[in-house]
Tab-separated table of C-alpha atoms in Angstrom:
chain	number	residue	atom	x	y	z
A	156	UNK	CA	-20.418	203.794	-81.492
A	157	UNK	CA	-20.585	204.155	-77.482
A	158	UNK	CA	-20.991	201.336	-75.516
A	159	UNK	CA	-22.422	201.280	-72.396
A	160	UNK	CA	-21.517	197.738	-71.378
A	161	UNK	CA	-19.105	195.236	-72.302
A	162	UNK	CA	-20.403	192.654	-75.085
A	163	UNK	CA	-22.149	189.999	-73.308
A	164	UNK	CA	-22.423	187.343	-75.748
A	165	UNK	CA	-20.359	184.601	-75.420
A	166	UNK	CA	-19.586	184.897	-79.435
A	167	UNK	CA	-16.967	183.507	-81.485
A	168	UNK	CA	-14.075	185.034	-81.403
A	169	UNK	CA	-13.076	184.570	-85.062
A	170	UNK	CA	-16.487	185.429	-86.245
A	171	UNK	CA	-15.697	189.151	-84.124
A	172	UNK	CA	-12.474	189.392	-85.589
A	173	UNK	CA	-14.525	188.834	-89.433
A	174	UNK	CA	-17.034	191.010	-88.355
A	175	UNK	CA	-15.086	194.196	-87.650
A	176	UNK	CA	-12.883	193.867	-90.497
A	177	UNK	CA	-15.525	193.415	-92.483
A	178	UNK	CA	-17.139	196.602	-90.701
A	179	UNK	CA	-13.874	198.557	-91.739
A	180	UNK	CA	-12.874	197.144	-94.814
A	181	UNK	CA	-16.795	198.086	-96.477
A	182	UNK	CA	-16.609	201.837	-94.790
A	183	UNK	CA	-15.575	204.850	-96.572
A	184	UNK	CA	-12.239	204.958	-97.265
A	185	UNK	CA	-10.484	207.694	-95.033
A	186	UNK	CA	-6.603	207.860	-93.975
A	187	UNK	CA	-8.087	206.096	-90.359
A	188	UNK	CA	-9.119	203.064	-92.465
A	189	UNK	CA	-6.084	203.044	-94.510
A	190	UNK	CA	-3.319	203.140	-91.048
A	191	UNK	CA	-5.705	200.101	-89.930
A	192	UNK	CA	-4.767	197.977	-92.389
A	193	UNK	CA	-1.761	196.551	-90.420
A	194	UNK	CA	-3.752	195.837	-87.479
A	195	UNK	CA	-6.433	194.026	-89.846
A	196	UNK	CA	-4.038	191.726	-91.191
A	197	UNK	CA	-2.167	190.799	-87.541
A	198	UNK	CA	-5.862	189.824	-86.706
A	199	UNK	CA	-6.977	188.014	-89.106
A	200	UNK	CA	-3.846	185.836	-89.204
A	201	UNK	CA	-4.329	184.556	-85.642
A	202	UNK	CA	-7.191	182.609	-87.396
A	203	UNK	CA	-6.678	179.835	-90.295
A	204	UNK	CA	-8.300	180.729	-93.632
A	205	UNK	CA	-9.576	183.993	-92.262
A	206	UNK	CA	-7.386	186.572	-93.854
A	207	UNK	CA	-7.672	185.379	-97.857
A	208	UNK	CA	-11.084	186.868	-98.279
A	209	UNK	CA	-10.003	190.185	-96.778
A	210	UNK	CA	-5.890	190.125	-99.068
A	211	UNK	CA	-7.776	191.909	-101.760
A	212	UNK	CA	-9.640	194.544	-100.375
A	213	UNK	CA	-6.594	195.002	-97.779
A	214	UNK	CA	-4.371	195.355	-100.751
A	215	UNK	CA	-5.989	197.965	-102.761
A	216	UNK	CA	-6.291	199.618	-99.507
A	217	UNK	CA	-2.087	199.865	-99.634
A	218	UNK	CA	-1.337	200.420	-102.962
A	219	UNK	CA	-3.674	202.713	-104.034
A	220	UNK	CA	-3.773	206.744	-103.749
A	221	UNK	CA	-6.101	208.096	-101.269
A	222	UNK	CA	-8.150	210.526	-103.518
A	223	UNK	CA	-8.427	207.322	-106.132
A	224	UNK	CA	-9.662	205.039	-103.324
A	225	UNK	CA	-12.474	206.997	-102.320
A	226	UNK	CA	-13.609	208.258	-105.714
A	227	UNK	CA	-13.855	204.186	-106.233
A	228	UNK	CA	-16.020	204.053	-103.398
A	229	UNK	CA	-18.359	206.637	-103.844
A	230	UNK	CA	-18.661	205.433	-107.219
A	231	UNK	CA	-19.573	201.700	-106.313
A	232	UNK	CA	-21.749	202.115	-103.055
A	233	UNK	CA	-22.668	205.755	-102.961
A	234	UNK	CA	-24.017	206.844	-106.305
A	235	UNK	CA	-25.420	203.643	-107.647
A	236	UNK	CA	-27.874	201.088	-105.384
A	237	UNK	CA	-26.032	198.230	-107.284
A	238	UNK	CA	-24.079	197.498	-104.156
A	239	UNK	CA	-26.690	199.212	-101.084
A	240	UNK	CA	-24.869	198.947	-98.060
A	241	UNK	CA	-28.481	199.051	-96.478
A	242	UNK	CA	-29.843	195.952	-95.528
A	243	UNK	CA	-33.344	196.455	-95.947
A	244	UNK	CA	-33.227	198.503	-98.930
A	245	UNK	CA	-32.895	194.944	-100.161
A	246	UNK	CA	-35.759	193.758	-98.876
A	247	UNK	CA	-38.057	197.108	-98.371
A	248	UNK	CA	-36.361	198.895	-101.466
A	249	UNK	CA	-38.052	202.450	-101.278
A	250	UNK	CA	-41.677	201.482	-99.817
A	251	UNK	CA	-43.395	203.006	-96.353
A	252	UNK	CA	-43.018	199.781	-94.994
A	253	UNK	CA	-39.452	200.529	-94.053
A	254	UNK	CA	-39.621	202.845	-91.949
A	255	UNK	CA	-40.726	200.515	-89.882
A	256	UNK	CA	-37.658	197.906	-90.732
A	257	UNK	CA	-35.605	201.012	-89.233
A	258	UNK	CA	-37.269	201.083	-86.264
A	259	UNK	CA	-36.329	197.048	-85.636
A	260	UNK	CA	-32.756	198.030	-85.701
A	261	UNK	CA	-32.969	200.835	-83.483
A	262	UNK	CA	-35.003	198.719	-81.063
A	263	UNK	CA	-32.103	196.008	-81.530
A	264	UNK	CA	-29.355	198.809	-80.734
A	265	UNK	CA	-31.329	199.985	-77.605
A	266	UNK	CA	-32.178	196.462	-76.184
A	267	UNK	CA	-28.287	196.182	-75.723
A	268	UNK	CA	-27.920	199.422	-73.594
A	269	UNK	CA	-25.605	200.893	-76.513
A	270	UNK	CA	-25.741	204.807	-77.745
A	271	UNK	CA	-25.141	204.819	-81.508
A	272	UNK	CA	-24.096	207.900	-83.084
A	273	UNK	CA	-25.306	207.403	-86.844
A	274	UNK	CA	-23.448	209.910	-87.841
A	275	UNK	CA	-25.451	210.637	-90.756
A	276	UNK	CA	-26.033	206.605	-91.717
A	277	UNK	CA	-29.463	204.712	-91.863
A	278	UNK	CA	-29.247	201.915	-88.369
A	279	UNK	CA	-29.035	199.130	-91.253
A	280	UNK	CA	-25.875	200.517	-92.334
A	281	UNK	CA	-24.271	196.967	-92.848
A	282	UNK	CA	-20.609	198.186	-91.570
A	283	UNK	CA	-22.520	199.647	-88.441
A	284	UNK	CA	-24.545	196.503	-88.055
A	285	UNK	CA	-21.183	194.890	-88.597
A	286	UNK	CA	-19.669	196.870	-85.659
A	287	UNK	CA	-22.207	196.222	-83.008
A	288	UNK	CA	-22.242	192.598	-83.766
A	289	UNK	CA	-18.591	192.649	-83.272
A	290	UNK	CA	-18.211	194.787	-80.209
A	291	UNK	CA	-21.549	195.040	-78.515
A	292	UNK	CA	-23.822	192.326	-78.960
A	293	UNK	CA	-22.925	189.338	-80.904
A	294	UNK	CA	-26.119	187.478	-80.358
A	295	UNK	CA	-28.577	190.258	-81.401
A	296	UNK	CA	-25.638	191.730	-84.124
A	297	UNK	CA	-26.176	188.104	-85.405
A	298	UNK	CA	-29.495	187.849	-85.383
A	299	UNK	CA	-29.485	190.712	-87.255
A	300	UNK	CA	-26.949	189.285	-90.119
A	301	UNK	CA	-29.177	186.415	-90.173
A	302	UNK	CA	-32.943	188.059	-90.421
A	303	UNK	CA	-31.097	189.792	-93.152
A	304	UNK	CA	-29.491	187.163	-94.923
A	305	UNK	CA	-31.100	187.587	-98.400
A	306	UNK	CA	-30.002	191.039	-98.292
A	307	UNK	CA	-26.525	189.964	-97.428
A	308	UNK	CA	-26.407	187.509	-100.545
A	309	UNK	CA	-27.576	189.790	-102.832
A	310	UNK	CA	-25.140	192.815	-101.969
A	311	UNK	CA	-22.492	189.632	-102.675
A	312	UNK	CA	-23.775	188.060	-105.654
A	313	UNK	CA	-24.058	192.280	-107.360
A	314	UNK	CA	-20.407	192.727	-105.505
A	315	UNK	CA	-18.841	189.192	-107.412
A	316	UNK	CA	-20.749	189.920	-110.907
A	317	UNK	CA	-19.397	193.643	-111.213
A	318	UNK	CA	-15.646	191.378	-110.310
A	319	UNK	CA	-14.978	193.953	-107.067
A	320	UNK	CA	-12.974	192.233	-104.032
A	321	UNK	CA	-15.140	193.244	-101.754
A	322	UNK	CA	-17.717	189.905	-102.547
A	323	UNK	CA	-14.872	187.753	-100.726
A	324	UNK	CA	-15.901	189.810	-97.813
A	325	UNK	CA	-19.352	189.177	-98.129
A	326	UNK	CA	-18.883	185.295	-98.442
A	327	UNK	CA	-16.707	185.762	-95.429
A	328	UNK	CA	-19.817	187.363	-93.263
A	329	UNK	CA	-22.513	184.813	-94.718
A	330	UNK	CA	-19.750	181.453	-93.967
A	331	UNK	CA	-20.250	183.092	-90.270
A	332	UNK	CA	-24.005	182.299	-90.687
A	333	UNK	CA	-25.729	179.013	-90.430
A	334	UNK	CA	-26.578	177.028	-94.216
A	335	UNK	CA	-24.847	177.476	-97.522
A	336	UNK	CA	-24.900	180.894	-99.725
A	337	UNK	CA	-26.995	180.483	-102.773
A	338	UNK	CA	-25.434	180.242	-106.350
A	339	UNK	CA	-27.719	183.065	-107.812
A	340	UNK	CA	-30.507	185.488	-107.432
A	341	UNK	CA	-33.399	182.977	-107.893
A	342	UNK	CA	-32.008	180.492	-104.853
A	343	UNK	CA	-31.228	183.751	-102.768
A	344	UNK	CA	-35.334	184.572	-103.935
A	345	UNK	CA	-36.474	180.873	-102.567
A	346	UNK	CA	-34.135	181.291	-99.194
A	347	UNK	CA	-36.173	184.292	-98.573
A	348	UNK	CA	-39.581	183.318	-99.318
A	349	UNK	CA	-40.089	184.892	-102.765
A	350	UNK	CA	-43.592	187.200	-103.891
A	351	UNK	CA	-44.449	190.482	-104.584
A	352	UNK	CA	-44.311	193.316	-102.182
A	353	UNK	CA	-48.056	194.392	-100.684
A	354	UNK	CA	-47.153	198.009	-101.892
A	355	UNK	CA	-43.886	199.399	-103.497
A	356	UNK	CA	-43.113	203.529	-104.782
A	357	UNK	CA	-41.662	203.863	-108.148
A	358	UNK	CA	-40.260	200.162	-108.206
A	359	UNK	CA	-41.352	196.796	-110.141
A	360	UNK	CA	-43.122	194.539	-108.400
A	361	UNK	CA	-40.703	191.282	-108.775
A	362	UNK	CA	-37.528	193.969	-108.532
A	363	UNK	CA	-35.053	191.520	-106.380
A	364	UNK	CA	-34.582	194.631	-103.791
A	365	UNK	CA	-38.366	193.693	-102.560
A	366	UNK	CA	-37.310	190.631	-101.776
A	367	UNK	CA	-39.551	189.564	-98.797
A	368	UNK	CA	-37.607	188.374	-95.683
A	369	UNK	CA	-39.172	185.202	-94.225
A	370	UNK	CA	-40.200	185.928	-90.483
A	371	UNK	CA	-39.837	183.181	-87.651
């Protein structure tokens, strides 16, 4: 990601620091991520309570064998949708409609004079929606978090039932957000304005990836 400016939000700096650890800690898996891990942990610390909800992610990152590591992660975010990565495949799942959800986030990216190399990725790549909210825009990154929100707590509440470390993450994003996380997949349905999708390819109807953002 090339930035053209500096960020010129005012935004938190803990919630930065959460944000692009969470960005690296929920990417693939490569010997960059791994030699990061130091840095990740001297940054967190400078903030109370921040770096428990990253130990166990940070952790398996250490101790286990590179070729293990990423097999792991293909397996859980790559194969399966169990644990999408992409925010509005949440909310869109595989309809036309989200093509247009695609567009928003490239709109959001250009607004804030950034070039984005996808390299490959979908613009509601969470870890790349992560990254610009920590080091481009923090106002419009969150915005983004927060439009997305349902998606968010349902990538957590799949990530904590499955018992994989990476749901402490996702609690750590959503604590950065205004309100309380739901308990389960019918409160995350009433934060987001529950009902069936207008049209939908190949999926049920009530499926909780169609789950309907509410718009402001």
């Amino acid at each position: 990601m090339k930035r053209a400016n500096m960020d010129r939000s005012t935004g938190n700096r803990r919630d930065q620091v959460v944000y692009l650890a969470a960005a690296w800690c929920l990417s693939y898996p490569d010997g960059e991520l791994v030699e990061r891990v130091p840095l990740v942990r001297a940054a967190l610390s400078e903030f109370p309570g921040a770096l428990p909800g990253f130990a166990p992610v940070l952790d398996l990152l250490e101790a286990t064998p590179p070729m293990d590591l990423q097999a792991q992660y293909v397996r859980e975010f790559d194969l399966g949708r169990r644990h999408a990565l992409h925010l509005s495949y949440w909310t869109d799942g595989d309809t036309r409609r989200r093509g247009e959800v695609l567009g928003y986030f490239k709109e959001a990216y250009r607004h804030s004079g950034v070039l984005v190399d996808l390299d490959g990725e979908l613009p509601d790549y969470l870890p790349m929606v992560l990254e610009f909210a920590a080091r481009v825009d923090g106002a419009a990154g969150r915005d983004l978090l927060q439009r997305y929100r349902a998606s968010l707590e349902m990538l957590r509440l799949g990530l904590l039932r499955d018992n994989l470390p990476h749901a402490r993450i996702l609690a750590a994003i959503c604590a950065t957000l205004p309100g309380k996380s739901p308990q389960d997949e019918q409160e995350v349905m009433r934060m987001a304005g529950y009902g069936p999708p207008t049209e939908s390819v190949g999926l049920d109807p009530y499926d909780p990836r169609l789950l309907p953002v509410r718009r402001s």
